[in-house]
Amino acid sequence: MKQGTTIVTLDNGYHLWTNTQGTGDLHLLCLHGGPGGTHEYYENFAQKLAEQGLSIQVHMYDQLGSFYSDQPDYSDPETANRYLTYEYFLEEVEEVRKKLGLDQFYLIGQSWGGALVQLYALKYGHHLKGAIISSMTDNIDEYVANINKIRELVLPADAVSFMKRCEVENDYANDRYQDYVDLLNKGYVDRKQPKAISHLIGTMATPVYNAFQGDNEFVVTGKLKEWDVRDQIKDIKAPTLITFGEHETMPLAAAHRMAETIPHARLTTTPEGGHHHMIDNAPVYFKHLADFIKDVESGSFDK
């Protein structure tokens, strides 16, 4: 398979940026978070997995609307209604799989990408060797409860009250509010604040992010308020790795429940890892990921 960057033309006429790294007969397709983020924290996955003794081709792409791919005019209501949906992004994964010629592959998704992994495993699981859900719960309610608990533990009571007042008043641009968001991000989302994926200009596709998430990681006002597949994940048949940071926004209690509910699932947690624990504690994260793939390949996978 061609290495490096390939621009894929979707059947709808839009173009997606894709990139393949690594060699071997195994394939890992990566779904970024956000929604509206980019592929960039996957750029070293082929190298890191090779260091763990795995020869694997790692395929990354930026979802429609994200920085490296085409960005539709979402201000047009018809365009937004067509493309800013769960169904669109799920079917986009399947189309990318076909365009890249993948079958019997591993699918990993971080955060929002982890939601897409769950949906994909439920509908298209017969194409998967394994599913990796990285830092994503199966419902939004437990997430919201957890992040509210976090900020009440971390911030003084007057700060929490101030944030809640800003949220009621839709005053998310308030400087003091954003300072608190930055503080929480540094503790639970991007703990290492890596320079490698920092930019002179913002790369978040805010129309996509706002439509699904809202203004920030700590308040959900968009379509993710609907997210709940708790009653469905029991039907995921593929071997599944659930990997969470031990110091992140997603509730570990939900991860434990998911691992018990999905028939063939294993939970691993990363010490000192936040929401992006592949960066915060890479040696542990990649050992867990490589061990999972090796166990599936050898036929020795169990919980």
GROMACS .gro file of N, CA and C in nm, residues 33-34 36 38 44 61 85 87 113 122 131 134 137 148 164 175 194 196 208 212 223 238 241 248 255 281 283 298:
model
   84
   33GLY      N    1  -1.016   1.277   1.743
   33GLY     CA    2  -1.122   1.331   1.827
   33GLY      C    3  -1.166   1.468   1.784
   34GLY      N    4  -1.222   1.538   1.879
   34GLY     CA    5  -1.276   1.671   1.854
   34GLY      C    6  -1.420   1.679   1.908
   36GLY      N    7  -1.377   1.755   1.504
   36GLY     CA    8  -1.313   1.869   1.440
   36GLY      C    9  -1.166   1.882   1.471
   38THR      N   10  -0.765   1.689   1.458
   38THR     CA   11  -0.685   1.641   1.345
   38THR      C   12  -0.619   1.508   1.383
   44ASN      N   13   0.309   0.937   1.524
   44ASN     CA   14   0.420   0.851   1.567
   44ASN      C   15   0.376   0.709   1.600
   61TYR      N   16  -0.641   0.985   0.889
   61TYR     CA   17  -0.706   1.081   0.800
   61TYR      C   18  -0.773   1.189   0.883
   85THR      N   19  -2.369   1.508   1.125
   85THR     CA   20  -2.451   1.405   1.187
   85THR      C   21  -2.364   1.286   1.223
   87GLU      N   22  -2.450   0.981   1.163
   87GLU     CA   23  -2.460   0.889   1.050
   87GLU      C   24  -2.358   0.923   0.943
  113GLY      N   25  -1.355   1.010   1.830
  113GLY     CA   26  -1.322   0.896   1.745
  113GLY      C   27  -1.360   0.764   1.810
  122LEU      N   28  -2.051  -0.180   1.592
  122LEU     CA   29  -2.189  -0.229   1.596
  122LEU      C   30  -2.245  -0.256   1.457
  131ALA      N   31  -1.115  -0.366   1.791
  131ALA     CA   32  -1.160  -0.229   1.811
  131ALA      C   33  -1.089  -0.172   1.933
  134SER      N   34  -1.039   0.460   2.281
  134SER     CA   35  -0.942   0.535   2.361
  134SER      C   36  -1.010   0.658   2.419
  137THR      N   37  -1.643   0.726   2.663
  137THR     CA   38  -1.748   0.651   2.729
  137THR      C   39  -1.860   0.619   2.629
  148ASN      N   40  -1.803   1.764   3.596
  148ASN     CA   41  -1.849   1.858   3.698
  148ASN      C   42  -1.788   1.826   3.834
  164LYS      N   43  -2.038   2.846   3.618
  164LYS     CA   44  -2.177   2.809   3.595
  164LYS      C   45  -2.260   2.930   3.553
  175ASP      N   46  -1.277   3.614   2.975
  175ASP     CA   47  -1.136   3.580   2.998
  175ASP      C   48  -1.116   3.497   3.124
  194PRO      N   49   0.224   1.926   2.462
  194PRO     CA   50   0.338   1.902   2.373
  194PRO      C   51   0.354   2.007   2.265
  196ALA      N   52   0.499   1.954   1.988
  196ALA     CA   53   0.494   1.889   1.857
  196ALA      C   54   0.361   1.909   1.786
  208VAL      N   55  -1.755   2.222   1.342
  208VAL     CA   56  -1.782   2.082   1.372
  208VAL      C   57  -1.784   2.062   1.524
  212PHE      N   58  -2.124   1.956   1.776
  212PHE     CA   59  -2.135   1.833   1.853
  212PHE      C   60  -2.106   1.853   2.001
  223LYS      N   61  -2.473   1.817   1.982
  223LYS     CA   62  -2.538   1.690   1.954
  223LYS      C   63  -2.487   1.575   2.039
  238ALA      N   64  -1.636  -0.780   1.810
  238ALA     CA   65  -1.492  -0.778   1.787
  238ALA      C   66  -1.416  -0.771   1.920
  241LEU      N   67  -1.030  -0.330   2.296
  241LEU     CA   68  -0.947  -0.270   2.400
  241LEU      C   69  -1.008  -0.137   2.438
  248GLU      N   70  -0.807   1.175   3.386
  248GLU     CA   71  -0.866   1.241   3.268
  248GLU      C   72  -1.012   1.276   3.290
  255ALA      N   73  -1.570   0.315   3.222
  255ALA     CA   74  -1.481   0.226   3.148
  255ALA      C   75  -1.487   0.084   3.202
  281ASN      N   76   0.185   0.960   2.875
  281ASN     CA   77   0.264   0.846   2.923
  281ASN      C   78   0.274   0.744   2.810
  283PRO      N   79   0.510   0.534   2.688
  283PRO     CA   80   0.558   0.396   2.703
  283PRO      C   81   0.450   0.300   2.751
  298SER      N   82  -0.223  -1.363   1.796
  298SER     CA   83  -0.179  -1.497   1.838
  298SER      C   84  -0.294  -1.588   1.878
   0.00000   0.00000   0.00000
